[in-house]
Tab-separated table of C-alpha atoms in Angstrom:
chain	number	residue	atom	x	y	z
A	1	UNK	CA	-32.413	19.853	-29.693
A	2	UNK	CA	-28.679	19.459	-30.212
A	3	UNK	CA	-29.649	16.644	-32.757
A	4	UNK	CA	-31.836	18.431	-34.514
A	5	UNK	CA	-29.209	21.451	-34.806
A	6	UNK	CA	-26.417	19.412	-35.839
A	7	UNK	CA	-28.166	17.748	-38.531
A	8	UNK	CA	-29.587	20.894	-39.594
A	9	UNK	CA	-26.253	22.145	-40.298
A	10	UNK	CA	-24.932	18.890	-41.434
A	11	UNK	CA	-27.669	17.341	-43.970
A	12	UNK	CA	-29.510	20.818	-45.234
A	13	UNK	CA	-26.726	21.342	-47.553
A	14	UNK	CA	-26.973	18.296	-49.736
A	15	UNK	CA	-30.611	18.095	-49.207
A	16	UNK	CA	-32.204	21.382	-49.538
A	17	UNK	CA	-29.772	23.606	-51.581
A	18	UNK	CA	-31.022	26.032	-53.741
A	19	UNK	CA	-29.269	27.863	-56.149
A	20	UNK	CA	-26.294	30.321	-53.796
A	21	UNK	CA	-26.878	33.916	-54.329
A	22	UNK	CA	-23.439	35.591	-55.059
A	23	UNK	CA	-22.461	37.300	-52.057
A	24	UNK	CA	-22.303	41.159	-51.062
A	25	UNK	CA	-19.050	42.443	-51.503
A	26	UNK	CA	-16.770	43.276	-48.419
A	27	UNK	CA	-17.695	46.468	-48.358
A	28	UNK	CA	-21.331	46.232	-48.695
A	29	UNK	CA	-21.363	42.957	-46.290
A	30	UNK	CA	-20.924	45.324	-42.704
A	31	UNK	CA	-23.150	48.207	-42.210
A	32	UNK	CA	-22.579	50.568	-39.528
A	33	UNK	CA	-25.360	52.287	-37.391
A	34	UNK	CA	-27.961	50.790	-39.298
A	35	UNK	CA	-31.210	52.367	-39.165
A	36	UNK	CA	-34.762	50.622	-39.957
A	37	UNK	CA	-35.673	53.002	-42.731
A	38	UNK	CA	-32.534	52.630	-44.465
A	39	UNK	CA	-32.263	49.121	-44.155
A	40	UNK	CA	-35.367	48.805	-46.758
A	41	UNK	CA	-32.636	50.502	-49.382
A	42	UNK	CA	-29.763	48.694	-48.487
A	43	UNK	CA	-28.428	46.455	-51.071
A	44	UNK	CA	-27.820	43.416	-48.862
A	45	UNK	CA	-30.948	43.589	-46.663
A	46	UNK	CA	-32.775	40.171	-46.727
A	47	UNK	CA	-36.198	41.371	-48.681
A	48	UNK	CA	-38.250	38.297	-46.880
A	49	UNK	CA	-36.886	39.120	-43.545
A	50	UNK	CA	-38.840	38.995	-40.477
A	51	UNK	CA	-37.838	39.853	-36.656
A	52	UNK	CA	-37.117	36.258	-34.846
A	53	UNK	CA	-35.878	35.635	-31.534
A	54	UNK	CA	-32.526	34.353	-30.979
A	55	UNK	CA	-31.209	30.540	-30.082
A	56	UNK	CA	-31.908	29.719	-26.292
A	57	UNK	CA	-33.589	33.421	-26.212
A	58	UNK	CA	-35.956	31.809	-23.246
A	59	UNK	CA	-33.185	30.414	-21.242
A	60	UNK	CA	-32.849	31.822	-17.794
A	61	UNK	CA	-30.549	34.674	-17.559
A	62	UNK	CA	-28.945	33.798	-14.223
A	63	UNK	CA	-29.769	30.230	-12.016
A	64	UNK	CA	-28.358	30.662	-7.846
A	65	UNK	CA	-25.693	28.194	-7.682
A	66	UNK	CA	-26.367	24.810	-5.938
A	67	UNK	CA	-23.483	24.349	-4.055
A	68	UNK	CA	-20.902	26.719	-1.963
A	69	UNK	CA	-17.892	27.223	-4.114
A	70	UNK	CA	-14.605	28.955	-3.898
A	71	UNK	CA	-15.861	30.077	-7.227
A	72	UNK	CA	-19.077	32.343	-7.128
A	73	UNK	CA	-19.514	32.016	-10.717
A	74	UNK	CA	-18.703	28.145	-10.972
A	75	UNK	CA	-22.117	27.055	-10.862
A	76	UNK	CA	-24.011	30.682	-11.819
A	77	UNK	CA	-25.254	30.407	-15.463
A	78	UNK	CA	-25.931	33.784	-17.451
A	79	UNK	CA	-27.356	33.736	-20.587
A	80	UNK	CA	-25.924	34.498	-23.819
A	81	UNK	CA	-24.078	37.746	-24.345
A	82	UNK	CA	-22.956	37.655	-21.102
A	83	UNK	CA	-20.816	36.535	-18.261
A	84	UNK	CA	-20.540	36.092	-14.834
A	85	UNK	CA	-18.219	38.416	-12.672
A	86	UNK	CA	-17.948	39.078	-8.731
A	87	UNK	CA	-19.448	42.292	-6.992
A	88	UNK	CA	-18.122	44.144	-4.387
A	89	UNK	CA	-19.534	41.766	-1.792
A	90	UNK	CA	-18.067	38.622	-3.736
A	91	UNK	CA	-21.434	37.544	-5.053
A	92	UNK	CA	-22.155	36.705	-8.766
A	93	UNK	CA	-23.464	39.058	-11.408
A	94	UNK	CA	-24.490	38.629	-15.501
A	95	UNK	CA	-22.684	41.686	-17.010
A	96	UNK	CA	-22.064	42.574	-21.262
A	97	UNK	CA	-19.661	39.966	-22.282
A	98	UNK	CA	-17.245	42.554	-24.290
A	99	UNK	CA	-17.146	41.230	-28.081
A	100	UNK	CA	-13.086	41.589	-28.043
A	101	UNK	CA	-13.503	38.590	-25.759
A	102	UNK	CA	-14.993	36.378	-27.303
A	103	UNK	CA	-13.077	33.007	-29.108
A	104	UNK	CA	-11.304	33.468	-32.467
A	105	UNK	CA	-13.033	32.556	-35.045
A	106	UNK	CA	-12.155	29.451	-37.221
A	107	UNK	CA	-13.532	30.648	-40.681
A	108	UNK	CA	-16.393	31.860	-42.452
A	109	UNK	CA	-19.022	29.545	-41.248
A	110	UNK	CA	-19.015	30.893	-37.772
A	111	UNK	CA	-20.189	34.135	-39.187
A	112	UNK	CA	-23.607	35.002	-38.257
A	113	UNK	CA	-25.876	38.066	-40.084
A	114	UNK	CA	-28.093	39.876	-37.790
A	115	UNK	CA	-31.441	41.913	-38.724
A	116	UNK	CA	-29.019	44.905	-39.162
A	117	UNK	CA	-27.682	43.813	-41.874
A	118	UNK	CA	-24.493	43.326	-40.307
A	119	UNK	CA	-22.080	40.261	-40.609
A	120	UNK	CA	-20.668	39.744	-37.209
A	121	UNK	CA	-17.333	37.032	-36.218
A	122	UNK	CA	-19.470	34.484	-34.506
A	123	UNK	CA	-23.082	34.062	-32.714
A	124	UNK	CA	-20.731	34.815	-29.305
A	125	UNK	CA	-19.724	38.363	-30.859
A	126	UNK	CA	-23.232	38.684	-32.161
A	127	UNK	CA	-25.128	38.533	-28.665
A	128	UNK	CA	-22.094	40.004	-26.861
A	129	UNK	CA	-23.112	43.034	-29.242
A	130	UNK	CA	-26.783	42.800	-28.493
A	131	UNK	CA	-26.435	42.686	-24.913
A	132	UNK	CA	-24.863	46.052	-25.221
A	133	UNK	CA	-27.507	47.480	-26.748
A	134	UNK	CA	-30.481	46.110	-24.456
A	135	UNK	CA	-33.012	48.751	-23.627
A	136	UNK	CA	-32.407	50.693	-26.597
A	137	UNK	CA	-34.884	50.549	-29.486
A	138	UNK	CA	-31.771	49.285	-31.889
A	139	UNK	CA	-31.132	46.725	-29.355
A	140	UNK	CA	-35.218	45.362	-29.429
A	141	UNK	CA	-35.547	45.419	-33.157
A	142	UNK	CA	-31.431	43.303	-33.792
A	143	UNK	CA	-32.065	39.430	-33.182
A	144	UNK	CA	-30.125	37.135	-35.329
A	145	UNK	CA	-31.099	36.435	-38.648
A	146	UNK	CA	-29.360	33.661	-40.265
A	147	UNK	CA	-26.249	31.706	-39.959
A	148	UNK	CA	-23.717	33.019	-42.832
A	149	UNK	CA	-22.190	36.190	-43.889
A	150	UNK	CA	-24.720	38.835	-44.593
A	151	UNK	CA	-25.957	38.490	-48.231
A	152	UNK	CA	-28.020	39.302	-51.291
A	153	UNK	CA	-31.116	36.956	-50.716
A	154	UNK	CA	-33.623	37.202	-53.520
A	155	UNK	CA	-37.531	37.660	-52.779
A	156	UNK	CA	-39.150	33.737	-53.012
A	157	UNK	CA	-41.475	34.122	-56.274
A	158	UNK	CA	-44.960	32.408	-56.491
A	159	UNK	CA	-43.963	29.502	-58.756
A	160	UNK	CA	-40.736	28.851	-56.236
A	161	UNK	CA	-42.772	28.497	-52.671
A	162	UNK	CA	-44.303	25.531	-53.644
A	163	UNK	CA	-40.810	23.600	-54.420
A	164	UNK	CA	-39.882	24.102	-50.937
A	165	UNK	CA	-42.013	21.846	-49.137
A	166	UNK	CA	-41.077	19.174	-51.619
A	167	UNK	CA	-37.126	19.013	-50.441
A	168	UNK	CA	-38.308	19.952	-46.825
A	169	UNK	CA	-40.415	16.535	-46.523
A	170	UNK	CA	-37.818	14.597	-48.489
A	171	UNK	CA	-34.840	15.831	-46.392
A	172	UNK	CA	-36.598	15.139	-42.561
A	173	UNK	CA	-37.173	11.591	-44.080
A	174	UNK	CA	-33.293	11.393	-44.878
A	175	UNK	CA	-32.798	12.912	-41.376
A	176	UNK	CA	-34.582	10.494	-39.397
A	177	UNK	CA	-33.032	7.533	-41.762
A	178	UNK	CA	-29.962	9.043	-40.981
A	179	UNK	CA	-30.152	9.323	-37.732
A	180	UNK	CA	-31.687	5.598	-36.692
A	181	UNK	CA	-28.709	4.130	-38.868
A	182	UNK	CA	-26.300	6.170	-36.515
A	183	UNK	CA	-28.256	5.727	-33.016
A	184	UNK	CA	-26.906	2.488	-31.323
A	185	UNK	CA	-28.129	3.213	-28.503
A	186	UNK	CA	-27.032	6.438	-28.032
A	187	UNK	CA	-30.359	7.622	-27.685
A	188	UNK	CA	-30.665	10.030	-30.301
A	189	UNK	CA	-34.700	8.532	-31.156
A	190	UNK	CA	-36.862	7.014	-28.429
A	191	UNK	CA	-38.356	3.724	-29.006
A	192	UNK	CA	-41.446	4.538	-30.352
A	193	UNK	CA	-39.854	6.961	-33.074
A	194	UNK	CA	-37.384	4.287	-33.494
A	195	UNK	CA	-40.232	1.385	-34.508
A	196	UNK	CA	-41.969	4.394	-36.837
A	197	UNK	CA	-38.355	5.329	-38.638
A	198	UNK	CA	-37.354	1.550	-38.490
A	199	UNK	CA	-40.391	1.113	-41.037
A	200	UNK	CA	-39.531	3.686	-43.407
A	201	UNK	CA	-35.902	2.624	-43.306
A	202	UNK	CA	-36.818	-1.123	-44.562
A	203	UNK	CA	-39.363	0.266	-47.108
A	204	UNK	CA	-38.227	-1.016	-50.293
A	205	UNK	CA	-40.036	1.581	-52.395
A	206	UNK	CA	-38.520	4.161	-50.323
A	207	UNK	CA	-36.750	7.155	-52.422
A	208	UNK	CA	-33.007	7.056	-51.164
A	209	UNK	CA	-31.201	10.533	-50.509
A	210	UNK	CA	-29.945	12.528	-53.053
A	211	UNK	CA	-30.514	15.627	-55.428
A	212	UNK	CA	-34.094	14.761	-56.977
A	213	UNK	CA	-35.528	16.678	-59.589
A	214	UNK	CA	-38.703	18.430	-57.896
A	215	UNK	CA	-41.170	16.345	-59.773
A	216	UNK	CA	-39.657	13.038	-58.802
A	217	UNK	CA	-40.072	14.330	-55.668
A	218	UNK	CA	-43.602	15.478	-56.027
A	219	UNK	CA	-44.194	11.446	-57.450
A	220	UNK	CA	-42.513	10.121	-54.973
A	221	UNK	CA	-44.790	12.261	-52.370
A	222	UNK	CA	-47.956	11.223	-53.852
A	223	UNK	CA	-47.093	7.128	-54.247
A	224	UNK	CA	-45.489	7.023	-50.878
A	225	UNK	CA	-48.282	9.585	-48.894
A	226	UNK	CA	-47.800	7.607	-45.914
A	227	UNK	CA	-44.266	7.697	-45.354
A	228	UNK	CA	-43.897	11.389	-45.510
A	229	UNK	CA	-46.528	12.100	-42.039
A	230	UNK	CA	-43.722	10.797	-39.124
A	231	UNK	CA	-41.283	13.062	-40.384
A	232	UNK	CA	-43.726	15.850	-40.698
A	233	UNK	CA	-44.649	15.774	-37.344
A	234	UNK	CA	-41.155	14.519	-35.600
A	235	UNK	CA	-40.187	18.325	-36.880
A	236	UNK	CA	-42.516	19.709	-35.270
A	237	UNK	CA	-41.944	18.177	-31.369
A	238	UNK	CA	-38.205	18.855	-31.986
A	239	UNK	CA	-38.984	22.626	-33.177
A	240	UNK	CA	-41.354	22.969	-30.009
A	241	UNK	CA	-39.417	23.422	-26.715
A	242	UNK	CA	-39.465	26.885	-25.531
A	243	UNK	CA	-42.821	25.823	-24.128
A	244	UNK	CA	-43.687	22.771	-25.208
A	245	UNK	CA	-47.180	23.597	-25.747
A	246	UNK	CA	-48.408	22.552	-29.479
A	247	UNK	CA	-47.596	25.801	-30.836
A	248	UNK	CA	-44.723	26.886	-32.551
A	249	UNK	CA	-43.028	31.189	-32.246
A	250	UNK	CA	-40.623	32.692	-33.981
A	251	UNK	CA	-38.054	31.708	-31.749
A	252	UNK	CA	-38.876	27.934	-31.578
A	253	UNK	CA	-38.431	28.615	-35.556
A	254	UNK	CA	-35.583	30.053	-35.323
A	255	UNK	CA	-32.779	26.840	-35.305
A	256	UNK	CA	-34.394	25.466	-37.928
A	257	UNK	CA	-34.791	29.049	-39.758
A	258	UNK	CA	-31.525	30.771	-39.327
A	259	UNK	CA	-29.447	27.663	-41.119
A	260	UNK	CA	-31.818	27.649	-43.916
A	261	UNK	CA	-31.927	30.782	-45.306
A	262	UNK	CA	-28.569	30.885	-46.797
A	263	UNK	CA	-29.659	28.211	-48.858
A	264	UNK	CA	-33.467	28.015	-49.094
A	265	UNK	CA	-34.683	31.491	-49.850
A	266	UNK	CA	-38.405	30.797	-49.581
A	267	UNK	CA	-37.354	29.847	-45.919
A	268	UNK	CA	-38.958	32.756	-44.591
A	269	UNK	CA	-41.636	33.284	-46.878
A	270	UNK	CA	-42.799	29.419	-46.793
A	271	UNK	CA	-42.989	29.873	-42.296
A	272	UNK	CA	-44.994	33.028	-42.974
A	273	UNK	CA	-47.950	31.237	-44.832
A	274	UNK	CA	-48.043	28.367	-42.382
A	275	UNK	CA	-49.107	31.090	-40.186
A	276	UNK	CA	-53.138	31.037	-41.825
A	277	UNK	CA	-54.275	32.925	-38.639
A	278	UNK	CA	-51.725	35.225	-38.736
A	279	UNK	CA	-51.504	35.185	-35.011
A	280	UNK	CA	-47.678	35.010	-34.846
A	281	UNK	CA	-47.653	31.287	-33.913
A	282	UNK	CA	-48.270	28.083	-36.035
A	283	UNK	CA	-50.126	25.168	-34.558
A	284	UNK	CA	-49.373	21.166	-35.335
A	285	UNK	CA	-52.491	21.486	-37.541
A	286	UNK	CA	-51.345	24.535	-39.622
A	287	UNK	CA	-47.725	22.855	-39.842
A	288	UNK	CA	-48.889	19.688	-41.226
A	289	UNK	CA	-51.020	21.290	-43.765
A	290	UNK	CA	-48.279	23.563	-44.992
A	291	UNK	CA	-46.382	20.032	-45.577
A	292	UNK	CA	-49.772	18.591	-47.682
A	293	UNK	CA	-50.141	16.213	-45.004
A	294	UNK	CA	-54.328	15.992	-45.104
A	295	UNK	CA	-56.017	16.871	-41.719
A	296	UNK	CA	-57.445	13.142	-40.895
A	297	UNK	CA	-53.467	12.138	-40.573
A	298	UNK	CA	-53.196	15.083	-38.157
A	299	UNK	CA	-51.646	12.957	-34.507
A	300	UNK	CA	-50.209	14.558	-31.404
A	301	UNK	CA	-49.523	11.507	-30.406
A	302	UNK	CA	-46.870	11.081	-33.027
A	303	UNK	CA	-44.994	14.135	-31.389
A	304	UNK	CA	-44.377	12.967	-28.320
């Protein structure tokens, strides 16, 4: 998963830009005590935004440590947006990280927007900030939104959605090309993704990375069917962790989603439709149709 993060932040830019949106100004960019109702006036509010869990939302909030230390909290784990402190009988507690705490900041692209509408420092001062707020009904409805300064993001038209699953296909095939160039043996694919990548990477016909005009991409798609279904379905095993169970949830999305937005504004919308059965998860099946990959190419073998 850290692959698939890093090259998300790494490769989306070249690959998947989309015209920026001019940001909010300063003013507009940090809302205080935000509440649902006027968050469908605001200014800055994403239109196409949904609620999504957070990165490593299903991570264990605190794991017994293995092995006596002088340290309680040496081996005790607590979840993000908060730390681990001693109790009155010297034994390890997750409290509310306070956000005042947390690392300074480098620059802009630490800055995270959360469903509030709200830019906050970093992701730390973003969950620091939800943890304070947990059993409140502000606190269930703020998860993190995208990774960026809170801005304008303009509604994905009809004639835009399909354009996104053009760059999307085009891009994982640069990320996996990318990524078996770099791997000597540092185990970033396994051998059988290697031996599938390896034959895309020596295909001569094979449309080399750069910023393609949509219907040179849509050409491209239809000579070349076959080397777009890997890619399709690599996605989808590295999106589904959190279980790994053939389905995808807003949360499993979310790495993938949160990166995106800034730059693909039909991010949200495009996720939304792969959903046919509206049943708040989307299944290998649904996935690979969304990408025009047609069902008799449809292998959860390839995702393993």
């Amino acid at each position: 998963m850290r692959v698939w993060v890093f090259f998300v932040l790494c490769l989306a830019g070249k690959a998947l830009a989309a015209p920026q949106q001019e940001a909010l100004p300063e003013e507009e960019e940090v809302i205080e005590d935000v509440t649902t109702e006027s968050l469908q006036e605001t200014v800055g509010t994403n239109p196409v935004q949904v609620e999504v869990g957070e990165f490593d939302e299903t991570a264990n909030e605190e794991e017994e440590e293995e092995e006596p230390s002088d340290n309680p909290c040496l081996n005790h784990h607590c979840k993000h947006g908060k730390v681990c402190e001693v109790d009155e009988n010297n034994a390890p507690i997750c409290v509310c990280q306070d956000p005042s705490t947390c690392p300074e900041t480098m620059g802009e692209f630490e800055k995270v927007c959360g469903t509030d509408n709200k830019t906050y420092e970093s992701s730390c001062h973003f969950f620091a900030t939800k943890c304070t707020l947990e059993g409140t009904k502000k606190g269930h409805k703020l998860h993190l939104d995208y990774i960026g300064p809170c801005k304008y993001i303009a509604p994905c038209l009809d004639n835009e959605i399909s354009e996104f699953p053009l760059r999307m296909r085009d891009w994982l095939k640069n990320v996996l090309v990318s990524l078996f160039q770099r791997d000597q043996d540092n185990n970033l694919l396994n051998e059988k993704q290697k031996m599938r990548v390896k034959k895309i990477h020596e295909n001569e016909k094979r449309l080399e990375a750069g910023e393609h005009s949509v219907e040179l991409l849509a050409r491209d798609f239809e000579k070349n069917y076959k080397m777009y279904i890997f890619p399709v379905h690599w996605q989808f095993g590295q999106l589904d962790q959190h279980p790994i169970d053939g389905y995808l949830s807003h949360t499993e999305l979310s790495p993938l989603r949160a990166p995106l937005i800034p730059m693909e504004h039909c991010t949200t919308r495009f996720f939304e439709e792969c959903d046919t059965d509206s049943d708040n998860y989307i299944a290998l099946e649904e996935w690979a149709k969304c990408f025009g990959i047609k069902d008799e190419d449809v292998d959860k073998n390839m995702i393993v």
